[in-house]
Amino acid sequence: MPVCAERGGGSTWRQTTSVEAASFFTHGSTELRESEVAQHVACKEAAALEEQATLVHRATVLDGVLDGGQSVPLFFLLKDDLKLSPVDISLAMGMVSLPWMVKPGLAAASDQLPIMGCRRMPYMAGSLLLMAGTYAGASLAKSYTGVLTWMSLNTLGRCMMSAVLQGLLVELAREQGSGEVSKVVGNFYMTKTCGALASAFVSGILVAKTSSRKTLRLGALAPLVVLLSVCQRGLPCEAATSEEEARAWVARSFQPSPQAFLQPGGSKWSELIVSLGNPTIWGPLLFLFVYSAGPGYDDSLYFFYVNKLKFQPAAVGRLRMAQELAKLLGIFIYRYTLRDIPDRDLMVGLTLVSFPLYLTPM
């Protein structure tokens, strides 16, 4: 009987041999045929999940590497090469972060607007190419406007990759059951933070040994390496979700008022707009927006480190690494000790604990 065979790191379907085919046609077993079909489908699903998990892991590491390794060379590029003040650098960082506001739209587009019959994967490939090109462009830009434009486009690419990555992550978590969702998400952030931890340390050394522009050029290689490694295994193509599947998912996901999503004639985009009206969706979004819009002192503190305390780029990189290490410690504590605490109680308690700590630099 045909079986699932391991080849090239994934499960593949072994073709039926001539002896097995002769035996099959001799006996004409309907049960055998049904068993083979079921096994064939199971093998294809297992292979698809394995390829998807591999892609998620590699993209998560890349997301962490870019998150931790970008800030140090970009800070020194704006400070030393373009001679910007702390206020100007904070303004530049804020403008570079603006594309994150369109991430929900990119997530909906990657899921509902297939390219050549595939959803998500073409967007992932495009985002990797966009990030590689914009890092190279920012390293060559000579003006403030040029650096700002290139890095804003880079953020757009990162938004697209993050939207696709988290969509794939949700599907993987759903396959493991609702009880394992927090475990999968915790593993995702642990992997991402480990990549950021390593890249923060390396980026500081590279800026000190070479320059901020050369470090950004080297950063352009990371998306290309991930793209090439994934293409070698074959970029998995997810077929576009049917309208019936989408409506079934919506009905399961929004139990309070599924009838709002099942009205005849409604488009997927109108369903997205209606979903944003659900308090379980816009509530956390509003909280994150207000939290992110609050004032920060990171850029001014970096100026204090560099100008007053005379920290070199390698030392700033180690500070950034310490920040990522603290994140990793927090994720680890949540993953193994705080995961069973109700979310409301956990958020209130952590807010009360973190507030005085946030004031310590003053």
mmCIF file with all atom_site columns, N, CA and C in Angstrom, residues 297-298 301 304-305 323 326 351-362:
data_model
loop_
_atom_site.group_PDB
_atom_site.id
_atom_site.type_symbol
_atom_site.label_atom_id
_atom_site.label_alt_id
_atom_site.label_comp_id
_atom_site.label_asym_id
_atom_site.label_entity_id
_atom_site.label_seq_id
_atom_site.pdbx_PDB_ins_code
_atom_site.Cartn_x
_atom_site.Cartn_y
_atom_site.Cartn_z
_atom_site.occupancy
_atom_site.B_iso_or_equiv
_atom_site.pdbx_formal_charge
_atom_site.auth_seq_id
_atom_site.auth_comp_id
_atom_site.auth_asym_id
_atom_site.auth_atom_id
_atom_site.pdbx_PDB_model_num
ATOM 1  N N  . TYR A 1 297 ? 11.036 58.171 25.413 1.00 0.00 ? 297 TYR A N  1
ATOM 2  C CA . TYR A 1 297 ? 12.316 58.843 25.634 1.00 0.00 ? 297 TYR A CA 1
ATOM 3  C C  . TYR A 1 297 ? 13.488 58.062 25.050 1.00 0.00 ? 297 TYR A C  1
ATOM 4  N N  . ASP A 1 298 ? 13.224 57.086 24.231 1.00 0.00 ? 298 ASP A N  1
ATOM 5  C CA . ASP A 1 298 ? 14.295 56.216 23.751 1.00 0.00 ? 298 ASP A CA 1
ATOM 6  C C  . ASP A 1 298 ? 15.370 56.984 22.993 1.00 0.00 ? 298 ASP A C  1
ATOM 7  N N  . LEU A 1 301 ? 17.332 59.285 25.177 1.00 0.00 ? 301 LEU A N  1
ATOM 8  C CA . LEU A 1 301 ? 18.200 58.514 26.061 1.00 0.00 ? 301 LEU A CA 1
ATOM 9  C C  . LEU A 1 301 ? 19.433 58.017 25.314 1.00 0.00 ? 301 LEU A C  1
ATOM 10 N N  . PHE A 1 304 ? 21.839 60.792 25.204 1.00 0.00 ? 304 PHE A N  1
ATOM 11 C CA . PHE A 1 304 ? 22.509 60.914 26.498 1.00 0.00 ? 304 PHE A CA 1
ATOM 12 C C  . PHE A 1 304 ? 23.628 59.888 26.627 1.00 0.00 ? 304 PHE A C  1
ATOM 13 N N  . TYR A 1 305 ? 23.350 58.662 26.194 1.00 0.00 ? 305 TYR A N  1
ATOM 14 C CA . TYR A 1 305 ? 24.379 57.627 26.248 1.00 0.00 ? 305 TYR A CA 1
ATOM 15 C C  . TYR A 1 305 ? 25.588 57.986 25.385 1.00 0.00 ? 305 TYR A C  1
ATOM 16 N N  . GLN A 1 323 ? 17.902 45.112 26.197 1.00 0.00 ? 323 GLN A N  1
ATOM 17 C CA . GLN A 1 323 ? 16.463 45.309 26.058 1.00 0.00 ? 323 GLN A CA 1
ATOM 18 C C  . GLN A 1 323 ? 15.786 44.056 25.513 1.00 0.00 ? 323 GLN A C  1
ATOM 19 N N  . ALA A 1 326 ? 15.620 41.380 28.142 1.00 0.00 ? 326 ALA A N  1
ATOM 20 C CA . ALA A 1 326 ? 14.516 41.601 29.080 1.00 0.00 ? 326 ALA A CA 1
ATOM 21 C C  . ALA A 1 326 ? 13.192 41.159 28.461 1.00 0.00 ? 326 ALA A C  1
ATOM 22 N N  . THR A 1 351 ? 0.536  46.260 34.616 1.00 0.00 ? 351 THR A N  1
ATOM 23 C CA . THR A 1 351 ? 0.541  47.723 34.498 1.00 0.00 ? 351 THR A CA 1
ATOM 24 C C  . THR A 1 351 ? 0.961  48.371 35.812 1.00 0.00 ? 351 THR A C  1
ATOM 25 N N  . LEU A 1 352 ? 0.438  47.872 36.916 1.00 0.00 ? 352 LEU A N  1
ATOM 26 C CA . LEU A 1 352 ? 0.791  48.423 38.221 1.00 0.00 ? 352 LEU A CA 1
ATOM 27 C C  . LEU A 1 352 ? 2.264  48.207 38.554 1.00 0.00 ? 352 LEU A C  1
ATOM 28 N N  . VAL A 1 353 ? 2.816  47.070 38.106 1.00 0.00 ? 353 VAL A N  1
ATOM 29 C CA . VAL A 1 353 ? 4.225  46.774 38.388 1.00 0.00 ? 353 VAL A CA 1
ATOM 30 C C  . VAL A 1 353 ? 5.148  47.575 37.468 1.00 0.00 ? 353 VAL A C  1
ATOM 31 N N  . SER A 1 354 ? 4.763  47.708 36.194 1.00 0.00 ? 354 SER A N  1
ATOM 32 C CA . SER A 1 354 ? 5.658  48.334 35.217 1.00 0.00 ? 354 SER A CA 1
ATOM 33 C C  . SER A 1 354 ? 5.663  49.862 35.292 1.00 0.00 ? 354 SER A C  1
ATOM 34 N N  . PHE A 1 355 ? 4.593  50.470 35.816 1.00 0.00 ? 355 PHE A N  1
ATOM 35 C CA . PHE A 1 355 ? 4.515  51.932 35.835 1.00 0.00 ? 355 PHE A CA 1
ATOM 36 C C  . PHE A 1 355 ? 5.674  52.569 36.604 1.00 0.00 ? 355 PHE A C  1
ATOM 37 N N  . PRO A 1 356 ? 5.945  52.161 37.851 1.00 0.00 ? 356 PRO A N  1
ATOM 38 C CA . PRO A 1 356 ? 7.097  52.778 38.544 1.00 0.00 ? 356 PRO A CA 1
ATOM 39 C C  . PRO A 1 356 ? 8.428  52.446 37.880 1.00 0.00 ? 356 PRO A C  1
ATOM 40 N N  . LEU A 1 357 ? 8.545  51.252 37.291 1.00 0.00 ? 357 LEU A N  1
ATOM 41 C CA . LEU A 1 357 ? 9.787  50.907 36.610 1.00 0.00 ? 357 LEU A CA 1
ATOM 42 C C  . LEU A 1 357 ? 10.015 51.779 35.377 1.00 0.00 ? 357 LEU A C  1
ATOM 43 N N  . TYR A 1 358 ? 8.913  52.154 34.701 1.00 0.00 ? 358 TYR A N  1
ATOM 44 C CA . TYR A 1 358 ? 9.017  52.990 33.520 1.00 0.00 ? 358 TYR A CA 1
ATOM 45 C C  . TYR A 1 358 ? 9.515  54.394 33.857 1.00 0.00 ? 358 TYR A C  1
ATOM 46 N N  . LEU A 1 359 ? 9.345  54.802 35.111 1.00 0.00 ? 359 LEU A N  1
ATOM 47 C CA . LEU A 1 359 ? 9.766  56.143 35.529 1.00 0.00 ? 359 LEU A CA 1
ATOM 48 C C  . LEU A 1 359 ? 11.202 56.176 36.043 1.00 0.00 ? 359 LEU A C  1
ATOM 49 N N  . THR A 1 360 ? 11.857 55.030 36.163 1.00 0.00 ? 360 THR A N  1
ATOM 50 C CA . THR A 1 360 ? 13.193 55.009 36.747 1.00 0.00 ? 360 THR A CA 1
ATOM 51 C C  . THR A 1 360 ? 14.235 55.836 36.002 1.00 0.00 ? 360 THR A C  1
ATOM 52 N N  . PRO A 1 361 ? 14.197 55.953 34.629 1.00 0.00 ? 361 PRO A N  1
ATOM 53 C CA . PRO A 1 361 ? 15.200 56.802 33.980 1.00 0.00 ? 361 PRO A CA 1
ATOM 54 C C  . PRO A 1 361 ? 15.124 58.262 34.380 1.00 0.00 ? 361 PRO A C  1
ATOM 55 N N  . MET A 1 362 ? 13.989 58.713 34.917 1.00 0.00 ? 362 MET A N  1
ATOM 56 C CA . MET A 1 362 ? 13.854 60.104 35.330 1.00 0.00 ? 362 MET A CA 1
ATOM 57 C C  . MET A 1 362 ? 14.608 60.364 36.609 1.00 0.00 ? 362 MET A C  1
#
